[in-house]
Coordinates of C-alpha atoms in Angstrom, one line a residue:
X256 CA 67.6 -23.3 111.1
X257 CA 70.8 -22.4 109.2
X258 CA 70.3 -25.4 106.9
X259 CA 66.8 -24.2 106.0
X260 CA 68.1 -20.7 105.2
X261 CA 70.8 -22.1 103.0
X262 CA 68.4 -24.3 101.2
X263 CA 66.0 -21.4 100.7
X264 CA 68.8 -19.2 99.3
X265 CA 69.9 -21.9 96.9
X266 CA 66.3 -22.4 95.6
X267 CA 65.9 -18.6 95.2
X268 CA 69.1 -18.5 93.1
X269 CA 67.9 -21.4 91.0
X270 CA 64.5 -19.8 90.4
X271 CA 66.1 -16.4 89.6
X272 CA 68.3 -18.1 87.1
X273 CA 65.3 -19.7 85.5
X274 CA 63.5 -16.4 85.3
X275 CA 66.5 -14.9 83.4
X276 CA 66.5 -17.6 80.8
X277 CA 64.3 -17.3 77.7
X278 CA 61.0 -19.1 77.4
X279 CA 60.6 -22.3 75.4
X280 CA 61.6 -21.7 71.8
X281 CA 58.7 -21.6 69.4
X282 CA 60.5 -23.7 66.7
X283 CA 60.5 -26.9 69.0
X284 CA 57.6 -29.0 67.7
X285 CA 56.0 -31.7 69.8
X286 CA 55.6 -35.0 67.9
X287 CA 52.1 -36.0 67.1
X288 CA 50.6 -39.5 66.6
X289 CA 50.6 -39.4 62.8
X290 CA 49.3 -42.2 60.6
X291 CA 52.8 -43.3 59.7
X292 CA 53.6 -43.7 63.4
X293 CA 50.4 -45.7 64.0
X294 CA 51.4 -48.1 61.2
X295 CA 54.8 -48.6 62.7
X296 CA 53.4 -49.1 66.2
X297 CA 50.9 -51.7 64.8
X298 CA 53.7 -53.6 62.9
X299 CA 56.0 -53.6 65.9
X300 CA 53.3 -54.8 68.2
X301 CA 52.5 -57.7 65.7
X302 CA 56.3 -58.5 65.7
X303 CA 56.3 -58.5 69.5
X304 CA 53.4 -60.9 69.7
X305 CA 54.8 -63.2 67.0
X306 CA 58.1 -63.6 69.0
X307 CA 56.2 -64.4 72.2
X308 CA 54.1 -67.0 70.4
X309 CA 57.1 -68.5 68.7
X310 CA 58.8 -69.0 72.1
X311 CA 55.7 -70.3 73.8
X312 CA 55.1 -73.1 71.2
X313 CA 58.8 -74.0 71.2
X314 CA 59.3 -73.3 67.5
X315 CA 62.4 -73.0 65.4
X316 CA 63.3 -69.8 67.3
X317 CA 63.8 -71.7 70.5
X318 CA 66.1 -74.2 68.6
X319 CA 68.1 -71.3 67.3
X320 CA 68.5 -70.0 70.8
X321 CA 70.0 -73.3 71.9
X322 CA 72.3 -73.5 68.9
X323 CA 73.7 -70.0 69.6
X324 CA 74.1 -70.9 73.3
X325 CA 76.1 -74.1 72.4
X326 CA 78.2 -72.1 70.0
X327 CA 79.5 -70.0 73.0
X328 CA 80.6 -66.8 71.3
X329 CA 82.6 -65.7 74.3
X330 CA 84.9 -68.7 73.7
X331 CA 85.1 -68.2 69.9
X332 CA 86.3 -64.6 70.3
X333 CA 87.9 -64.2 73.7
X334 CA 90.0 -61.2 72.7
X335 CA 87.0 -58.8 72.8
X336 CA 85.6 -60.1 76.0
X337 CA 87.2 -57.3 78.2
X338 CA 85.9 -54.5 75.9
X339 CA 82.3 -55.9 75.8
X340 CA 82.2 -56.2 79.6
X341 CA 82.4 -52.3 79.6
X342 CA 80.3 -51.8 76.5
X343 CA 77.3 -53.6 78.0
X344 CA 77.1 -50.8 80.6
X345 CA 75.5 -48.6 77.9
X346 CA 72.4 -50.8 78.5
X347 CA 72.2 -50.6 82.2
X348 CA 69.4 -48.5 83.5
X349 CA 71.3 -46.6 86.3
X350 CA 74.4 -45.2 84.5
X351 CA 72.5 -44.5 81.2
X352 CA 69.7 -42.7 83.0
X353 CA 72.2 -40.5 84.9
X354 CA 74.0 -39.6 81.7
X355 CA 70.9 -38.8 79.6
X356 CA 69.2 -37.0 82.5
X357 CA 72.2 -34.7 82.9
X358 CA 72.1 -33.7 79.2
X359 CA 68.3 -33.3 79.2
X360 CA 68.5 -31.3 82.5
X361 CA 70.9 -28.8 80.8
X362 CA 68.4 -28.5 77.9
X363 CA 65.6 -27.9 80.3
X364 CA 67.7 -25.2 82.0
X365 CA 68.5 -23.4 78.8
X366 CA 65.0 -23.7 77.3
X367 CA 63.1 -22.9 80.5
X368 CA 60.9 -26.0 80.1
X369 CA 60.6 -29.3 82.0
X370 CA 59.4 -31.2 79.0
X371 CA 62.8 -33.1 78.3
X372 CA 63.0 -34.4 81.8
X373 CA 59.4 -35.2 82.1
X374 CA 59.5 -37.1 78.8
X375 CA 62.5 -39.1 80.0
X376 CA 60.6 -39.9 83.3
X377 CA 57.5 -41.0 81.4
X378 CA 59.5 -43.3 79.1
X379 CA 61.4 -44.9 82.0
X380 CA 58.1 -45.4 83.8
X381 CA 56.6 -47.1 80.8
X382 CA 59.7 -49.2 80.4
X383 CA 59.6 -50.4 84.0
X384 CA 55.9 -51.2 83.9
X385 CA 55.7 -53.0 80.5
X386 CA 59.1 -54.8 80.5
X387 CA 58.9 -55.7 84.2
X388 CA 55.4 -57.1 83.8
X389 CA 56.4 -59.2 80.8
X390 CA 59.5 -60.5 82.6
X391 CA 57.8 -61.7 85.7
X392 CA 54.6 -62.8 83.8
X393 CA 56.4 -65.2 81.5
X394 CA 59.1 -66.3 83.9
X395 CA 61.7 -67.5 81.5
X396 CA 65.1 -68.7 82.7
X397 CA 68.4 -67.6 81.1
X398 CA 71.0 -69.7 79.3
X399 CA 73.1 -70.1 82.5
X400 CA 70.1 -71.5 84.4
X401 CA 68.5 -73.7 81.7
X402 CA 67.2 -77.0 83.0
X403 CA 66.3 -79.1 79.8
X404 CA 67.9 -78.9 76.4
X405 CA 65.5 -77.8 73.7
X406 CA 62.8 -76.4 76.1
X407 CA 61.6 -72.9 76.1
X408 CA 62.3 -72.5 79.9
X409 CA 59.0 -70.6 80.3
X410 CA 57.1 -70.3 83.6
X411 CA 60.0 -71.3 85.8
X412 CA 60.4 -68.1 87.8
X413 CA 63.0 -66.4 85.7
X414 CA 63.1 -62.7 84.7
X415 CA 65.1 -62.8 81.4
X416 CA 62.4 -62.5 78.7
X417 CA 62.5 -59.8 77.2
X418 CA 66.0 -58.4 77.6
X419 CA 66.0 -55.4 79.9
X420 CA 69.5 -54.2 78.8
X421 CA 68.3 -54.1 75.1
X422 CA 65.0 -52.4 75.8
X423 CA 66.7 -49.9 78.1
X424 CA 69.3 -49.0 75.5
X425 CA 66.6 -48.5 72.8
X426 CA 64.5 -46.2 75.1
X427 CA 67.3 -44.2 76.8
X428 CA 69.3 -43.4 73.7
X429 CA 66.3 -43.2 71.5
X430 CA 64.8 -40.4 73.7
X431 CA 67.6 -38.1 72.5
X432 CA 66.4 -38.5 68.9
X433 CA 62.8 -38.1 69.9
X434 CA 63.5 -34.8 71.6
X435 CA 65.8 -33.5 68.8
X436 CA 64.9 -29.9 67.6
X437 CA 65.8 -30.4 63.9
X438 CA 65.2 -33.2 61.4
X439 CA 68.9 -33.5 60.7
X440 CA 69.8 -34.0 64.3
X441 CA 66.9 -36.5 64.7
X442 CA 68.2 -38.6 61.8
X443 CA 71.8 -38.7 63.2
X444 CA 70.7 -39.5 66.7
X445 CA 68.3 -42.2 65.5
X446 CA 71.2 -43.9 63.7
X447 CA 73.5 -43.6 66.7
X448 CA 70.8 -45.0 69.1
X449 CA 70.0 -47.8 66.8
X450 CA 73.6 -48.9 66.5
X451 CA 74.1 -48.6 70.2
X452 CA 71.1 -50.7 71.1
X453 CA 72.0 -53.2 68.5
X454 CA 75.5 -53.6 69.9
X455 CA 74.2 -53.9 73.5
X456 CA 71.7 -56.6 72.5
X457 CA 74.3 -58.7 70.6
X458 CA 76.8 -58.2 73.5
X459 CA 74.3 -59.8 75.9
X460 CA 74.1 -62.8 73.5
X461 CA 77.9 -62.9 73.3
X462 CA 78.3 -63.0 77.1
X463 CA 75.7 -65.7 77.4
X464 CA 73.3 -63.8 79.7
X465 CA 70.4 -63.7 77.2
X466 CA 68.8 -65.9 74.5
X467 CA 68.7 -64.4 71.0
X468 CA 64.9 -64.3 71.2
X469 CA 65.2 -62.2 74.4
X470 CA 67.1 -59.6 72.5
X471 CA 64.6 -59.5 69.6
X472 CA 61.8 -59.0 72.1
X473 CA 63.8 -56.3 73.9
X474 CA 64.2 -54.3 70.7
X475 CA 60.5 -54.5 70.0
X476 CA 59.6 -53.6 73.5
X477 CA 61.8 -50.5 73.5
X478 CA 60.6 -49.4 70.1
X479 CA 56.9 -49.7 71.2
X480 CA 57.6 -47.3 74.0
X481 CA 59.2 -44.7 71.8
X482 CA 56.4 -44.9 69.2
X483 CA 53.7 -44.5 72.0
X484 CA 55.3 -41.4 73.5
X485 CA 53.1 -38.9 71.5
X486 CA 50.1 -40.3 73.3
X487 CA 51.7 -39.2 76.6
X488 CA 52.4 -35.6 75.4
X489 CA 49.1 -34.1 76.8
X490 CA 49.8 -35.6 80.2
X491 CA 53.4 -34.3 80.1
X492 CA 52.2 -30.8 79.3
X493 CA 49.7 -31.0 82.1
X494 CA 52.3 -32.1 84.6
X495 CA 54.7 -29.3 83.5
X496 CA 52.0 -26.7 84.1
X497 CA 51.2 -28.2 87.5
X498 CA 54.8 -28.0 88.5
X499 CA 55.2 -24.4 87.5
X500 CA 52.0 -23.5 89.3
X501 CA 53.3 -25.3 92.4
X502 CA 56.5 -23.2 92.2
X503 CA 54.5 -20.0 91.9
X504 CA 52.4 -20.8 94.9
X505 CA 55.5 -21.7 96.9
X506 CA 57.1 -18.4 96.0
X507 CA 54.0 -16.5 96.9
X508 CA 53.9 -18.3 100.3
X509 CA 57.5 -17.3 100.9
X510 CA 56.8 -13.7 100.0
X511 CA 58.9 -13.8 96.8
X512 CA 57.8 -12.0 93.6
X513 CA 56.1 -14.2 91.1
X514 CA 57.2 -13.7 87.5
X515 CA 54.4 -12.5 85.3
X516 CA 53.6 -14.7 82.3
X517 CA 55.1 -13.5 79.0
X518 CA 52.3 -12.5 76.7
X519 CA 53.3 -12.1 73.1
X520 CA 52.3 -8.8 71.6
X521 CA 51.0 -8.8 68.1
X522 CA 52.5 -6.1 65.8
X523 CA 50.1 -3.2 65.0
X524 CA 50.0 -2.1 61.5
X525 CA 50.3 1.7 61.2
X526 CA 48.1 3.3 58.6
X527 CA 48.9 6.4 56.5
X528 CA 49.0 9.8 58.2
X529 CA 45.8 11.9 57.8
X530 CA 45.9 14.5 55.0
X531 CA 45.8 18.0 56.4
X532 CA 42.8 20.1 55.5
X533 CA 41.9 23.7 56.1
X534 CA 39.7 23.0 59.2
X535 CA 42.0 20.3 60.7
X536 CA 45.7 21.1 60.9
X537 CA 48.3 18.4 60.2
X538 CA 49.3 16.5 63.4
X539 CA 52.6 17.5 64.6
X540 CA 55.1 14.6 64.8
X541 CA 57.0 14.2 68.1
X542 CA 60.7 14.4 67.8
X543 CA 62.3 11.0 68.0
X544 CA 65.3 10.9 70.3
X545 CA 68.1 8.6 69.2
X546 CA 70.7 7.1 71.3
X547 CA 73.6 8.5 69.3
X548 CA 74.0 12.3 69.3
X549 CA 73.7 14.0 65.9
X550 CA 76.6 15.9 64.6
X551 CA 76.2 19.6 63.8
X552 CA 76.2 20.4 60.1
X553 CA 79.5 21.6 58.7
X554 CA 79.4 24.9 56.9
X555 CA 82.2 26.1 54.6
X556 CA 83.6 29.6 55.0
X557 CA 82.2 32.1 52.5
X558 CA 84.7 33.4 49.9
X559 CA 85.3 34.2 46.3
X560 CA 85.3 31.0 44.2
X561 CA 88.0 30.5 41.6
X562 CA 86.9 29.4 38.2
X563 CA 88.0 25.8 37.3
X564 CA 89.9 27.1 34.3
X565 CA 92.1 29.2 36.5
X566 CA 92.9 26.5 39.1
X567 CA 96.4 25.1 39.1
X568 CA 97.1 21.7 40.6
X569 CA 99.3 22.4 43.6
X570 CA 101.4 19.9 45.5
X571 CA 102.8 20.5 49.0
X572 CA 106.1 21.8 47.5
X573 CA 104.5 24.0 44.9
X574 CA 103.3 23.9 41.3
X575 CA 104.5 21.0 39.1
X576 CA 104.8 23.3 36.1
X577 CA 108.1 24.8 35.3
X578 CA 108.2 28.6 35.0
X579 CA 108.3 30.0 31.5
X580 CA 108.6 33.7 30.8
X581 CA 106.9 33.5 27.5
X582 CA 103.9 31.5 28.7
X583 CA 100.7 33.4 29.3
X584 CA 98.3 32.6 32.0
X585 CA 95.3 30.3 31.1
X586 CA 92.3 32.3 29.9
X587 CA 94.2 35.4 28.8
X588 CA 94.1 36.1 25.0
X589 CA 97.4 37.0 23.3
X590 CA 97.8 40.6 21.9
X591 CA 97.0 40.8 18.3
X592 CA 99.1 43.0 16.0
X593 CA 97.4 46.2 15.0
X594 CA 96.9 46.8 11.3

């Protein structure tokens, strides 16, 4: 019983905090499936199918895979082996999903919207479905388990084609660029995610856990998911509204006040005041009370004003003019001799 009360109090505090936060900013635009994005999606899909066909028919790409495997990069440059063992974690699904979900959860908290978290969930769901189906459908073995030199190792029960580390790095870090709120941030995050996913893919080739063609197909698979996300935006918006409706019904069942939806008020243009006529008096304006008290007007004491010509500049210690007995005051005319 005490556990249920504590859980209810915590949920109430969370909902109260969400109610105090502002609504979703209006400047955040939702990406649309533009013509440019459709062209990129079509080209990436053709590249994806071309790699699969080249591996299936055991073309020059398979021979390149074997040459890179026999080169053994981990023996050529052993000094970077320890660093790349940690760097490849940036492509593992569990740690990267936790890091990115923490950042997107904070954004959802501040913007009072569930779209960042729902977009991440949709992208990971698509990643698991498409890449997982391709892995188990083609059943290719990895370099460490290869059986015949020069073969494509397809249909032998493996789960290495395409590279899951590479596709996960493309999707997980690319979702930050997809959800960026400005074009400048989107460009920078796109470059960072591209470099990160490129490094993760080459690291798997260095460690010998993937063929080179696995990495190429992993890059294409992750990019296809990012390019297809605008098609999922209506479903994401519908899921967000459903979750908020479920929250409101839960609060109403618990007897908690349901926050009213914020309705934007359009500004009303005020016309000119009506001109007073003889029959209709002018409308009296209501006094507007201001927050700051108005100061009373300052009135000077009434008194005789001295002409400017008779004023003498005075300092705190007296006049700066030396006294002269023969000097007449300003404005007085000297006595003329009588004739």
